Amino acid sequence: MGVLDKFIEESRDRDVYLVEKAKLDFAFSLEEQRRLSGKKPADIAKALKVSRAYISKVFRGDVNFTIESMVKLARAVGAELTVRATPAPASVDWATIAANPNANNTNAIPVNSVVSIKEYKLTNCNTGIAA
């Protein structure tokens, strides 16, 4: 594992990484709901009495959201905000699994890791943004 790979892997355990991931997850989800509602970003800006530039930052995940702002944004696209804590996914050594595709690796993959990955990919696919 190279220095950069190690840095990236270690960063995933840091709060700053998890905060940015949460902001992007919310932005992707909000964009999905916006598209389903048929609303344009300008419609949301007008409804919330904020600038279109702010809404652009929101959909890039470039905003320090408050719970209040997340609720207002969700309502503006006809959605509801749900916040919950979930168990952290267990670490999976995907390189070992990929190197031994015929091995019985069912015990090596924690169920909550697989579910989390599938949910994340489905969310991103629905928004048209590549994971």
Coordinates of N, CA and C in Angstrom, one line a residue:
M1 N 0.9 -1.2 0.0 CA 0.0 0.0 0.0 C 0.9 1.2 0.0
G2 N 0.7 2.1 -0.9 CA 1.4 3.4 -1.1 C 1.1 4.4 0.0
V3 N 1.9 5.4 0.1 CA 1.7 6.4 1.1 C 0.4 7.1 1.0
L4 N 0.0 7.4 -0.3 CA -1.3 8.1 -0.5 C -2.4 7.2 -0.1
D5 N -2.4 5.9 -0.5 CA -3.4 5.0 -0.2 C -3.6 4.8 1.3
K6 N -2.5 4.8 2.0 CA -2.5 4.7 3.5 C -3.1 5.9 4.1
F7 N -2.8 7.1 3.6 CA -3.3 8.3 4.1 C -4.8 8.4 3.9
I8 N -5.3 8.0 2.7 CA -6.7 8.0 2.4 C -7.4 7.0 3.3
E9 N -6.9 5.8 3.5 CA -7.5 4.8 4.4 C -7.6 5.3 5.8
E10 N -6.5 5.9 6.3 CA -6.5 6.4 7.7 C -7.5 7.6 7.8
S11 N -7.6 8.4 6.8 CA -8.5 9.6 6.8 C -10.0 9.2 7.1
R12 N -10.3 8.0 6.6 CA -11.7 7.6 6.7 C -12.2 7.4 8.2
D13 N -11.2 7.3 9.1 CA -11.6 7.2 10.5 C -11.6 8.6 11.2
R14 N -11.3 9.6 10.5 CA -11.3 11.0 11.1 C -12.7 11.6 11.0
D15 N -13.0 12.5 11.9 CA -14.2 13.2 12.0 C -14.4 14.1 10.7
V16 N -13.4 14.7 10.3 CA -13.5 15.7 9.2 C -13.9 14.9 7.9
Y17 N -13.5 13.7 7.7 CA -13.9 12.9 6.6 C -15.3 12.5 6.7
L18 N -15.7 12.1 7.9 CA -17.1 11.7 8.1 C -18.1 12.8 8.0
V19 N -17.7 14.0 8.4 CA -18.5 15.2 8.3 C -18.7 15.5 6.8
E20 N -17.7 15.5 6.0 CA -17.8 15.8 4.6 C -18.6 14.8 3.9
K21 N -18.4 13.5 4.3 CA -19.3 12.4 3.7 C -20.7 12.6 4.0
A22 N -21.1 13.0 5.2 CA -22.5 13.2 5.6 C -23.0 14.4 4.8
K23 N -22.3 15.5 4.6 CA -22.7 16.6 3.8 C -23.0 16.2 2.4
L24 N -22.1 15.4 1.8 CA -22.3 15.0 0.4 C -23.5 14.0 0.3
D25 N -23.6 13.1 1.3 CA -24.7 12.2 1.2 C -26.1 13.0 1.3
F26 N -26.1 14.0 2.1 CA -27.3 14.8 2.2 C -27.6 15.5 0.8
A27 N -26.5 16.1 0.3 CA -26.6 16.8 -1.0 C -27.1 15.9 -2.1
F28 N -26.5 14.7 -2.2 CA -27.0 13.7 -3.2 C -28.5 13.3 -3.0
S29 N -28.8 13.1 -1.8 CA -30.2 12.7 -1.5 C -31.2 13.9 -1.8
L30 N -30.8 15.1 -1.5 CA -31.6 16.3 -1.8 C -31.7 16.5 -3.3
E31 N -30.6 16.3 -4.0 CA -30.7 16.4 -5.5 C -31.6 15.3 -6.1
E32 N -31.6 14.1 -5.5 CA -32.5 13.1 -6.0 C -34.0 13.5 -5.8
Q33 N -34.3 14.0 -4.6 CA -35.6 14.4 -4.3 C -36.0 15.7 -5.1
R34 N -35.1 16.5 -5.4 CA -35.4 17.7 -6.2 C -35.8 17.3 -7.6
R35 N -35.0 16.3 -8.2 CA -35.4 15.8 -9.5 C -36.7 15.1 -9.6
L36 N -37.0 14.3 -8.5 CA -38.3 13.6 -8.5 C -39.4 14.6 -8.3
S37 N -39.2 15.8 -7.7 CA -40.2 16.8 -7.5 C -40.5 17.6 -8.7
G38 N -39.5 17.6 -9.6 CA -39.6 18.4 -10.8 C -39.2 19.9 -10.6
K39 N -38.8 20.2 -9.4 CA -38.4 21.6 -9.2 C -37.0 21.9 -9.7
K40 N -36.9 23.2 -10.0 CA -35.6 23.7 -10.5 C -34.9 24.3 -9.3
P41 N -33.5 24.4 -9.3 CA -32.8 25.0 -8.1 C -33.3 26.4 -7.9
A42 N -33.7 27.2 -9.0 CA -34.2 28.5 -8.8 C -35.5 28.5 -8.0
D43 N -36.4 27.5 -8.2 CA -37.6 27.4 -7.5 C -37.4 27.2 -6.0
I44 N -36.4 26.5 -5.7 CA -36.0 26.2 -4.3 C -35.5 27.5 -3.6
A45 N -34.6 28.2 -4.4 CA -34.1 29.4 -3.8 C -35.2 30.4 -3.6
K46 N -36.1 30.5 -4.5 CA -37.2 31.5 -4.3 C -38.1 31.1 -3.1
A47 N -38.4 29.8 -3.0 CA -39.3 29.3 -1.9 C -38.6 29.6 -0.5
L48 N -37.3 29.4 -0.5 CA -36.6 29.6 0.8 C -36.1 31.0 1.0
K49 N -36.3 31.9 0.0 CA -35.8 33.3 0.1 C -34.3 33.3 0.3
V50 N -33.6 32.5 -0.5 CA -32.1 32.5 -0.4 C -31.6 32.7 -1.9
S51 N -30.3 33.0 -2.0 CA -29.8 33.2 -3.3 C -29.6 31.9 -4.1
R52 N -29.6 32.0 -5.4 CA -29.4 30.8 -6.2 C -28.0 30.3 -6.0
A53 N -27.0 31.2 -5.7 CA -25.6 30.8 -5.5 C -25.6 29.9 -4.2
Y54 N -26.4 30.2 -3.2 CA -26.4 29.4 -2.0 C -27.0 28.0 -2.3
I55 N -28.0 27.9 -3.1 CA -28.6 26.6 -3.5 C -27.6 25.8 -4.3
S56 N -26.8 26.5 -5.2 CA -25.8 25.8 -5.9 C -24.7 25.2 -5.0
K57 N -24.4 25.9 -3.9 CA -23.4 25.4 -2.9 C -24.0 24.2 -2.2
V58 N -25.3 24.3 -1.9 CA -26.0 23.2 -1.2 C -25.9 21.9 -2.0
F59 N -26.2 22.0 -3.3 CA -26.1 20.8 -4.1 C -24.7 20.3 -4.4
R60 N -23.7 21.1 -4.1 CA -22.3 20.6 -4.2 C -21.9 20.0 -2.9
G61 N -22.7 20.2 -1.8 CA -22.3 19.7 -0.5 C -21.3 20.7 0.1
D62 N -21.3 21.9 -0.3 CA -20.3 22.9 0.1 C -20.9 23.9 1.1
V63 N -21.7 23.4 2.0 CA -22.4 24.2 3.0 C -22.3 23.5 4.4
N64 N -22.1 24.3 5.4 CA -22.1 23.7 6.8 C -23.5 23.7 7.2
F65 N -24.2 22.6 7.0 CA -25.7 22.5 7.2 C -26.0 22.5 8.7
T66 N -27.1 23.1 9.1 CA -27.7 22.9 10.4 C -28.9 22.0 10.2
I67 N -29.3 21.5 11.3 CA -30.5 20.6 11.2 C -31.7 21.5 10.7
E68 N -31.8 22.7 11.1 CA -32.8 23.6 10.7 C -32.8 23.8 9.1
S69 N -31.6 24.1 8.6 CA -31.4 24.3 7.2 C -31.7 23.0 6.4
M70 N -31.3 21.9 7.0 CA -31.6 20.6 6.3 C -33.1 20.3 6.2
V71 N -33.8 20.6 7.3 CA -35.3 20.4 7.3 C -35.9 21.3 6.3
K72 N -35.5 22.6 6.2 CA -36.1 23.6 5.3 C -35.8 23.1 3.8
L73 N -34.6 22.7 3.6 CA -34.2 22.3 2.2 C -35.0 21.0 1.8
A74 N -35.1 20.1 2.7 CA -35.9 18.9 2.4 C -37.4 19.2 2.2
R75 N -38.0 20.1 3.0 CA -39.4 20.4 2.8 C -39.6 21.2 1.4
A76 N -38.6 21.9 1.0 CA -38.7 22.7 -0.2 C -38.7 21.8 -1.4
V77 N -38.3 20.6 -1.3 CA -38.4 19.6 -2.4 C -39.4 18.5 -2.2
G78 N -40.3 18.8 -1.1 CA -41.3 17.9 -0.9 C -40.9 16.6 -0.1
A79 N -39.8 16.7 0.6 CA -39.3 15.5 1.3 C -39.3 15.8 2.8
E80 N -38.9 14.8 3.5 CA -38.8 14.9 5.0 C -37.4 14.5 5.4
L81 N -36.8 15.2 6.3 CA -35.5 14.9 6.8 C -35.6 13.8 7.9
T82 N -34.7 12.8 7.8 CA -34.6 11.8 8.8 C -33.1 11.7 9.2
V83 N -32.9 11.9 10.5 CA -31.5 11.8 11.0 C -31.4 10.7 12.0
R84 N -30.4 9.8 11.8 CA -30.3 8.7 12.7 C -28.9 8.2 12.8
A85 N -28.5 7.6 13.9 CA -27.2 7.1 14.1 C -27.3 5.6 13.8
T86 N -26.3 5.1 13.1 CA -26.2 3.6 12.8 C -24.9 3.1 13.2
P87 N -24.8 1.8 13.3 CA -23.5 1.2 13.7 C -22.5 1.5 12.6
A88 N -21.2 1.7 12.9 CA -20.2 2.0 12.0 C -19.9 0.7 11.2
P89 N -19.7 0.7 9.9 CA -19.4 -0.5 9.2 C -18.1 -1.1 9.6
A90 N -18.1 -2.4 9.6 CA -16.9 -3.1 9.9 C -15.9 -3.0 8.8
S91 N -14.6 -3.1 9.1 CA -13.6 -3.1 8.0 C -13.6 -4.4 7.2
V92 N -13.5 -4.2 5.9 CA -13.4 -5.4 5.0 C -12.2 -5.3 4.2
D93 N -11.4 -6.4 4.1 CA -10.3 -6.4 3.2 C -10.7 -6.9 1.8
W94 N -11.1 -5.9 1.0 CA -11.6 -6.2 -0.3 C -10.5 -6.8 -1.2
A95 N -9.3 -6.4 -1.0 CA -8.2 -6.9 -1.8 C -8.0 -8.4 -1.7
T96 N -8.1 -8.9 -0.4 CA -8.0 -10.3 -0.2 C -9.2 -11.0 -0.8
I97 N -10.4 -10.5 -0.7 CA -11.5 -11.1 -1.2 C -11.4 -11.2 -2.8
A98 N -11.0 -10.1 -3.4 CA -10.8 -10.0 -4.8 C -9.8 -11.0 -5.3
A99 N -8.7 -11.1 -4.5 CA -7.6 -12.0 -4.9 C -8.0 -13.5 -4.8
N100 N -9.0 -13.8 -4.0 CA -9.5 -15.2 -3.8 C -11.0 -15.3 -4.1
P101 N -11.4 -15.0 -5.4 CA -12.8 -15.0 -5.7 C -13.6 -16.3 -5.5
N102 N -12.9 -17.4 -5.5 CA -13.5 -18.7 -5.4 C -13.6 -19.2 -3.9
A103 N -12.9 -18.4 -3.0 CA -12.9 -18.8 -1.6 C -14.3 -18.5 -1.0
N104 N -14.6 -19.2 0.1 CA -15.8 -18.9 0.8 C -15.6 -17.7 1.7
N105 N -15.9 -16.5 1.2 CA -15.6 -15.3 2.0 C -16.8 -14.8 2.7
T106 N -17.9 -15.6 2.8 CA -19.1 -15.0 3.4 C -18.9 -14.6 4.8
N107 N -18.0 -15.2 5.6 CA -17.8 -14.8 6.9 C -16.9 -13.5 7.0
A108 N -16.2 -13.2 5.9 CA -15.3 -12.1 5.9 C -16.0 -10.8 5.6
I109 N -17.2 -10.9 5.1 CA -17.9 -9.6 4.8 C -19.1 -9.4 5.7
P110 N -18.9 -8.4 6.6 CA -20.0 -8.1 7.6 C -21.2 -7.7 6.8
V111 N -22.4 -8.1 7.2 CA -23.6 -7.8 6.6 C -23.9 -6.3 6.5
N112 N -23.6 -5.6 7.5 CA -23.9 -4.1 7.5 C -23.0 -3.4 6.5
S113 N -21.8 -3.9 6.2 CA -21.0 -3.3 5.2 C -21.6 -3.5 3.8
V114 N -22.0 -4.6 3.5 CA -22.6 -4.9 2.2 C -23.9 -4.0 2.0
V115 N -24.7 -4.0 3.0 CA -25.9 -3.2 2.9 C -25.6 -1.7 2.7
S116 N -24.6 -1.2 3.4 CA -24.2 0.2 3.3 C -23.7 0.5 1.9
I117 N -22.9 -0.4 1.4 CA -22.4 -0.1 0.1 C -23.5 -0.1 -1.0
K118 N -24.4 -1.1 -0.9 CA -25.5 -1.1 -1.9 C -26.4 0.1 -1.8
E119 N -26.7 0.5 -0.6 CA -27.5 1.7 -0.4 C -26.8 2.9 -1.0
Y120 N -25.5 3.1 -0.8 CA -24.8 4.2 -1.3 C -24.7 4.2 -2.8
K121 N -24.5 3.1 -3.4 CA -24.4 3.0 -4.8 C -25.8 3.3 -5.4
L122 N -26.8 2.8 -4.8 CA -28.2 3.0 -5.4 C -28.5 4.5 -5.3
T123 N -28.2 5.1 -4.2 CA -28.4 6.6 -4.1 C -27.7 7.4 -5.1
N124 N -26.5 7.0 -5.4 CA -25.7 7.8 -6.3 C -26.2 7.5 -7.8
C125 N -26.6 6.3 -8.0 CA -27.0 5.9 -9.4 C -28.3 6.7 -9.7
N126 N -29.2 6.8 -8.7 CA -30.5 7.5 -8.9 C -30.3 9.0 -9.2
T127 N -29.2 9.5 -8.7 CA -29.0 11.0 -8.9 C -28.3 11.2 -10.2
G128 N -27.7 10.2 -10.8 CA -27.0 10.3 -12.1 C -25.6 10.8 -11.8
I129 N -25.1 10.7 -10.6 CA -23.8 11.1 -10.2 C -23.0 9.8 -9.9
A130 N -21.9 9.7 -10.6 CA -21.1 8.4 -10.5 C -20.5 8.4 -9.1
A131 N -20.4 7.2 -8.5 CA -19.8 7.0 -7.2 C -18.3 6.9 -7.3

